PDB file of C-alpha atoms in Angstrom:
ATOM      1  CA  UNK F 483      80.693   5.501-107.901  1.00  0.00           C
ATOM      2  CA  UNK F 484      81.901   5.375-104.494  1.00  0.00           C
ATOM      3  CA  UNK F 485      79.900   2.277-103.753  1.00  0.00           C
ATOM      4  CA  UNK F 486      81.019   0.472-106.960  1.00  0.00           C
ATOM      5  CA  UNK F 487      84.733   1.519-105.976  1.00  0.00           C
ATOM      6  CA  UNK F 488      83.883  -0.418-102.659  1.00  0.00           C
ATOM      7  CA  UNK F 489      82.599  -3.410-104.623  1.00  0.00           C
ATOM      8  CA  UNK F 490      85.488  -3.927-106.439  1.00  0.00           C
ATOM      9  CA  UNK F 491      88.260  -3.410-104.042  1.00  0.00           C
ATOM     10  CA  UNK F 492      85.961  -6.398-102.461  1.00  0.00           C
ATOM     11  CA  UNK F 493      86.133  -8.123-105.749  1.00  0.00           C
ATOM     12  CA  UNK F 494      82.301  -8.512-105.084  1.00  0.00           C
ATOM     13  CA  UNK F 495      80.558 -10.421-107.410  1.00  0.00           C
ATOM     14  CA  UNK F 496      78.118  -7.469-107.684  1.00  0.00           C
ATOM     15  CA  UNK F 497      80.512  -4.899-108.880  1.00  0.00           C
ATOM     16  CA  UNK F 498      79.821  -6.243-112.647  1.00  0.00           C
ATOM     17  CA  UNK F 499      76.160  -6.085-111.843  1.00  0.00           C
ATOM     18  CA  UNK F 500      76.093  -2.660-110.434  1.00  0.00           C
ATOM     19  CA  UNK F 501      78.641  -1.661-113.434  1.00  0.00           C
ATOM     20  CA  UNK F 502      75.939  -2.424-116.007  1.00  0.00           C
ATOM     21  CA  UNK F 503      73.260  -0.436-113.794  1.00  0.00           C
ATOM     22  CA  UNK F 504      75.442   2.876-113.775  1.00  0.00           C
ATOM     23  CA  UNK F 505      76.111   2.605-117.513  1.00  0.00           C
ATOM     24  CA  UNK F 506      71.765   1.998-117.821  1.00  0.00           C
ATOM     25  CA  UNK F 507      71.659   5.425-115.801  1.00  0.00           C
ATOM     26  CA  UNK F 508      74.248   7.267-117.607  1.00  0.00           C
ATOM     27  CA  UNK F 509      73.059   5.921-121.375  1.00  0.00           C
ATOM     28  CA  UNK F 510      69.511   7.007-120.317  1.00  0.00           C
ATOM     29  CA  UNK F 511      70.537  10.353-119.265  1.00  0.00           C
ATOM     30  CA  UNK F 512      72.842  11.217-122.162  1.00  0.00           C
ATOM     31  CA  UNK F 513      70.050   9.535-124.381  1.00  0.00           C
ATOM     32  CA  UNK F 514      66.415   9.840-123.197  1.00  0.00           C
ATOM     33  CA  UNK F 515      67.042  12.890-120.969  1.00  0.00           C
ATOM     34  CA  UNK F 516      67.015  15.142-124.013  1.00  0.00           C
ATOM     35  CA  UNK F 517      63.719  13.812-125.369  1.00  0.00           C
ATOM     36  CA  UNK F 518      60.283  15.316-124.782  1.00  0.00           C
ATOM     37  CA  UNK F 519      58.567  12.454-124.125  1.00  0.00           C
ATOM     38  CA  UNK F 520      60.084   8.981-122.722  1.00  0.00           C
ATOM     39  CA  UNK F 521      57.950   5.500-122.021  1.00  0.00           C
ATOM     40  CA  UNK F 522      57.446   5.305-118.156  1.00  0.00           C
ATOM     41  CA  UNK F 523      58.614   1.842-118.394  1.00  0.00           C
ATOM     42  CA  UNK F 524      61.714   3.645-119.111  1.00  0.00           C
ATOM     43  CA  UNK F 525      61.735   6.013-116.626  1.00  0.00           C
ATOM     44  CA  UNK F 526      60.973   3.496-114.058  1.00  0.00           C
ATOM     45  CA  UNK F 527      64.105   0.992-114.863  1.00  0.00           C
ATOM     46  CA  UNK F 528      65.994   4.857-114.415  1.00  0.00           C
ATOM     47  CA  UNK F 529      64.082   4.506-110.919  1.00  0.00           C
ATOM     48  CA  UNK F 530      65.112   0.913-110.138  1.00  0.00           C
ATOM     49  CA  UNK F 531      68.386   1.317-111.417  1.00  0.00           C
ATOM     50  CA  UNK F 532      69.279   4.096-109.000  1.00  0.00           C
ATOM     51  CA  UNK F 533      67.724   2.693-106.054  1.00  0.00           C
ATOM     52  CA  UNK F 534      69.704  -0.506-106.713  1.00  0.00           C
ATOM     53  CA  UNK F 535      72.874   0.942-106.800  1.00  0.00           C
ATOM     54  CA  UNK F 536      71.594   3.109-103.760  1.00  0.00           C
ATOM     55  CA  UNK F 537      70.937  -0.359-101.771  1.00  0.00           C
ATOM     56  CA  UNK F 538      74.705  -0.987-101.836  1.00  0.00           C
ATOM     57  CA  UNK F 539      74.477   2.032 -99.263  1.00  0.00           C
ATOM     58  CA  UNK F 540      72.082   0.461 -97.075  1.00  0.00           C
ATOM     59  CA  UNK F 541      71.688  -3.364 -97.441  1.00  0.00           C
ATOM     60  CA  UNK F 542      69.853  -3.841 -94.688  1.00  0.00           C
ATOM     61  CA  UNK F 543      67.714  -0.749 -95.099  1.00  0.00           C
ATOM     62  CA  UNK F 544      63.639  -0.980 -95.834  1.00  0.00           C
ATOM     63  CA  UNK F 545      63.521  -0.014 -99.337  1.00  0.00           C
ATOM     64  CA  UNK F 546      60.519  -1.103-101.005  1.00  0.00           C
ATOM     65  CA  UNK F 547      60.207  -0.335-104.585  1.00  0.00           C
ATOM     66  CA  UNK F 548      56.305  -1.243-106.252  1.00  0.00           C
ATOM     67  CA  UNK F 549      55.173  -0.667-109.563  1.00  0.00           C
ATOM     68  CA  UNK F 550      51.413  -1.715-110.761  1.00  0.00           C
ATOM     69  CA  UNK F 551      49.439  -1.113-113.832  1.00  0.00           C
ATOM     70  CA  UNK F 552      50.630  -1.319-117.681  1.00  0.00           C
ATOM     71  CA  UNK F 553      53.975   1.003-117.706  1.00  0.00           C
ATOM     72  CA  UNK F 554      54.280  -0.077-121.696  1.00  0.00           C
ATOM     73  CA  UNK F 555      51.819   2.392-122.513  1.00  0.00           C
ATOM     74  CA  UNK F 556      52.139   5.927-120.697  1.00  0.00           C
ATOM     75  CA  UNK F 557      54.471   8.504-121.828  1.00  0.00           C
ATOM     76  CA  UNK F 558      56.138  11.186-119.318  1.00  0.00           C
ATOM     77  CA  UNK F 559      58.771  13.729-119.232  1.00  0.00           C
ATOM     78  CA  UNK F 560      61.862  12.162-118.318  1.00  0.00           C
ATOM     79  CA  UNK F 561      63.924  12.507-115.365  1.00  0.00           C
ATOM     80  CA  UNK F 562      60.958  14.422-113.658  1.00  0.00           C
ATOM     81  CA  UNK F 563      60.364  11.575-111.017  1.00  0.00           C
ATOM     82  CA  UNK F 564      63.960  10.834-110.269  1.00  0.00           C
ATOM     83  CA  UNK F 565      64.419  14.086-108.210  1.00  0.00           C
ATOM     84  CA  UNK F 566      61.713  12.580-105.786  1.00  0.00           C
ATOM     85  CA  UNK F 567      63.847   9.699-104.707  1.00  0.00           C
ATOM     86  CA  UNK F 568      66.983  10.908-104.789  1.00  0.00           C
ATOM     87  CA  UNK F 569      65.468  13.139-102.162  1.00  0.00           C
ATOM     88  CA  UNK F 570      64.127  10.207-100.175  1.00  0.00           C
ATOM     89  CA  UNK F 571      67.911   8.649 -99.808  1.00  0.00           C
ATOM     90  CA  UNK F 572      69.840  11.988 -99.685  1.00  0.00           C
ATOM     91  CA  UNK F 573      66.987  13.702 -96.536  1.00  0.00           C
ATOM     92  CA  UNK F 574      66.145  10.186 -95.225  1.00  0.00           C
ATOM     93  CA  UNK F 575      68.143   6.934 -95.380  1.00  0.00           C
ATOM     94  CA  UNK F 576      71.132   8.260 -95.602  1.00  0.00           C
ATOM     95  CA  UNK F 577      70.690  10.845 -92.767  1.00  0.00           C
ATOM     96  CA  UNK F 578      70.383   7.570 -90.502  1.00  0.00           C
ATOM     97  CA  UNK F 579      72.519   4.687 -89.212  1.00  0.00           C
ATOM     98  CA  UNK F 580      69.562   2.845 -88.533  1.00  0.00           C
ATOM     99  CA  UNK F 581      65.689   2.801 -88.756  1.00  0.00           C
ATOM    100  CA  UNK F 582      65.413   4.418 -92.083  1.00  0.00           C
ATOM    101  CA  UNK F 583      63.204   3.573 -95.109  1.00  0.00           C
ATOM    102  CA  UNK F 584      61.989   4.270 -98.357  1.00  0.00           C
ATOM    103  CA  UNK F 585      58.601   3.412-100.000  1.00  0.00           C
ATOM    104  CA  UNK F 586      58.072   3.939-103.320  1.00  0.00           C
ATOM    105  CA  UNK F 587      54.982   3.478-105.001  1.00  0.00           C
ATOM    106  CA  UNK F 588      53.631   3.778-108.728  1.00  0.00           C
ATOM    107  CA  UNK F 589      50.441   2.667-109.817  1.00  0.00           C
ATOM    108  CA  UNK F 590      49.554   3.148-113.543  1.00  0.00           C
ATOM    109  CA  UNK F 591      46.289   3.359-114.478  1.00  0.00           C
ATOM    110  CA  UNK F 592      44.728   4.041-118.461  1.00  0.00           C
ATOM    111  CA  UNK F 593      44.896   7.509-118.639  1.00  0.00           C
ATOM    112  CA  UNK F 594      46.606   8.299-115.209  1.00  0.00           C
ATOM    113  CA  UNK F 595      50.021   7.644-113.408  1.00  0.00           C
ATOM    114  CA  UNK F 596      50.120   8.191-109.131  1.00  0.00           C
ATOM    115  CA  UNK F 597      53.651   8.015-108.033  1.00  0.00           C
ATOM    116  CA  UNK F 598      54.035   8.277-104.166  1.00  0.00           C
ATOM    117  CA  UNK F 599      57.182   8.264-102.239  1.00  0.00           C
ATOM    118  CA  UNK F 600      57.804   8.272 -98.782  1.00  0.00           C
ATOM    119  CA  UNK F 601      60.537   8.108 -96.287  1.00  0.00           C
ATOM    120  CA  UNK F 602      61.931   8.963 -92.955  1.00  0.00           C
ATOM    121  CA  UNK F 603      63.118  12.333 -91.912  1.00  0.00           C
ATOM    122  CA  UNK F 604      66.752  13.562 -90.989  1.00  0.00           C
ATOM    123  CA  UNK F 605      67.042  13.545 -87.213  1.00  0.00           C
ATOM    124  CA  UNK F 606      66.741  17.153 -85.814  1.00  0.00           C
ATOM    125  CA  UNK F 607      70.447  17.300 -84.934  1.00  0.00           C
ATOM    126  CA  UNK F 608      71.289  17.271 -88.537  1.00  0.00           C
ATOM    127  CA  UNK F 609      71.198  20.745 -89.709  1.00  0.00           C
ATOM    128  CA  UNK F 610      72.087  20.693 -93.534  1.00  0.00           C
ATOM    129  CA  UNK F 611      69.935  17.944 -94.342  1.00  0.00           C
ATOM    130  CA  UNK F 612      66.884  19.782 -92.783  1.00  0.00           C
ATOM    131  CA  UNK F 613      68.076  23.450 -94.384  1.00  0.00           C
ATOM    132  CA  UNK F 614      68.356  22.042 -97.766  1.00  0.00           C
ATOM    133  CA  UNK F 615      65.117  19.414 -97.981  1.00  0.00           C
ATOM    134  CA  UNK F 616      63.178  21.623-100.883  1.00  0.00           C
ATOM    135  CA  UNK F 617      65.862  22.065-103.261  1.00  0.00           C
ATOM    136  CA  UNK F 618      64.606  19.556-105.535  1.00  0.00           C
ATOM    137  CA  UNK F 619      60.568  19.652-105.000  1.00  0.00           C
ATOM    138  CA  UNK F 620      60.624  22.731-105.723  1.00  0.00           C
ATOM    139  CA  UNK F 621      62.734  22.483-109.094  1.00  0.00           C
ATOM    140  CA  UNK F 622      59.757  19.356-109.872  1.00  0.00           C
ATOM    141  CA  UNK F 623      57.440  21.933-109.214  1.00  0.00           C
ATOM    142  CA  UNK F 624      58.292  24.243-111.527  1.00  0.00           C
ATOM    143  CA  UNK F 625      58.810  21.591-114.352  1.00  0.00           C
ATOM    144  CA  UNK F 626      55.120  20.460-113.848  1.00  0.00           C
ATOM    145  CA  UNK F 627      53.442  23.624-113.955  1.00  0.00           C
ATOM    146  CA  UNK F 628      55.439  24.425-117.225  1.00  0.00           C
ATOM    147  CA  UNK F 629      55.001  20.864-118.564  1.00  0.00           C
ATOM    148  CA  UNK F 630      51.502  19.318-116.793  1.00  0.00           C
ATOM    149  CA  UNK F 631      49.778  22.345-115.791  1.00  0.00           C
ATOM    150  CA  UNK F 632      46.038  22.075-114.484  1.00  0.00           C
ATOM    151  CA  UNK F 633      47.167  17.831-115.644  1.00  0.00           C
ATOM    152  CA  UNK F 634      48.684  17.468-112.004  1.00  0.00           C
ATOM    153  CA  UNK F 635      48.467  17.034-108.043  1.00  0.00           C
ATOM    154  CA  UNK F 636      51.153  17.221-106.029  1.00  0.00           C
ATOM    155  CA  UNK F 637      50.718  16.634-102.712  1.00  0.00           C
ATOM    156  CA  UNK F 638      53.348  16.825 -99.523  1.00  0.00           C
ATOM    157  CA  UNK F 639      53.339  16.028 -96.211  1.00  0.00           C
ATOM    158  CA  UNK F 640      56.065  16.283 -93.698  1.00  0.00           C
ATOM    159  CA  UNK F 641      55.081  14.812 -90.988  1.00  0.00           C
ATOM    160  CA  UNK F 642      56.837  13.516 -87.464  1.00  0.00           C
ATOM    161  CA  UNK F 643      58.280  10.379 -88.810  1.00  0.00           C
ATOM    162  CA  UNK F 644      58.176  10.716 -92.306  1.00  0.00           C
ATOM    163  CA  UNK F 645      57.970  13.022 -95.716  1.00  0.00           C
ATOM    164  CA  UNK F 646      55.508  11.886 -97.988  1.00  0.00           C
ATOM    165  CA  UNK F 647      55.212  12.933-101.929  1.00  0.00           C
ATOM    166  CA  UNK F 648      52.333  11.807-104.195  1.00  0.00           C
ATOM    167  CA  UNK F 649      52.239  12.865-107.875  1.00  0.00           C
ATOM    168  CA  UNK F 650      49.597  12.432-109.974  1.00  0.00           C
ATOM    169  CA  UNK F 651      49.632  12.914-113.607  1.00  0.00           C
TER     170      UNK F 651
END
């Protein structure tokens, strides 16, 4: 919202843009985040609408966003992948002035779904961001063992320059 409020005191010609991508999230959310079951093609426009409205943050940031396979077909719990990058902007880009990114990568296969998301980690002088990375895996963890169990790998890595998440379902 804060971006958006930026936008328009700019009169930006993206302000009606990124208005129609907030009301996306929000409609989904009130809408699709009660259901059981959602269309990934669904949950990744969720996905793309966030980070879009998240680029307004970091224009010239590396954000890369790739999606492969046929989405039209595979069902998944919603809002289950959207904890993974909001993690990736609030514990990476955002932690930075400069040098950060964010990869995200879903490849759909048949039967199977691998969603992998990586990005930089918080400099060691910031504190909070480094106390509270977790928070959110470990709420996705919990969902997929009540909701996927023995369906799933989830795999982490936190390594020197980055924090890397696959997911496969």
């Amino acid at each position: 919202l804060n971006n958006l409020y930026a936008l328009i005191l700019e009169k930006s010609d993206k302000s009606a843009g990124s208005v129609l991508m907030l009301a996306d999230i929000m409609k989904y959310l009130l809408a699709e985040g009660t259901m059981d079951k959602v269309l990934l093609e669904k949950e990744i426009r969720l996905l793309q609408n966030y980070t879009a409205l998240e680029r307004l943050r970091k224009p010239d940031a590396e954000i890369r966003f790739t999606v492969s396979g046929d989405t039209e077909k595979l069902f998944i719990t919603p809002l289950l992948l959207l904890p993974l990058v909001e993690n990736a902007f609030k514990y990476g880009l955002n932690t930075v002035a400069k040098n950060g990114f964010i990869r995200i990568d879903i490849i759909c296969g048949e039967k199977d779904l691998q969603v992998s998301v990586e990005n930089n980690v918080p400099p060691v002088n910031n504190r909070e961001a480094l106390q509270s990375m977790g928070i959110g895996i470990e709420n996705v963890k919990k969902r997929l063992e009540l909701l996927y169990s023995q369906r799933y790998r989830l795999s982490i890595r936190n390594e020197t320059a980055s924090f890397f998440v696959k997911l496969q379902l």
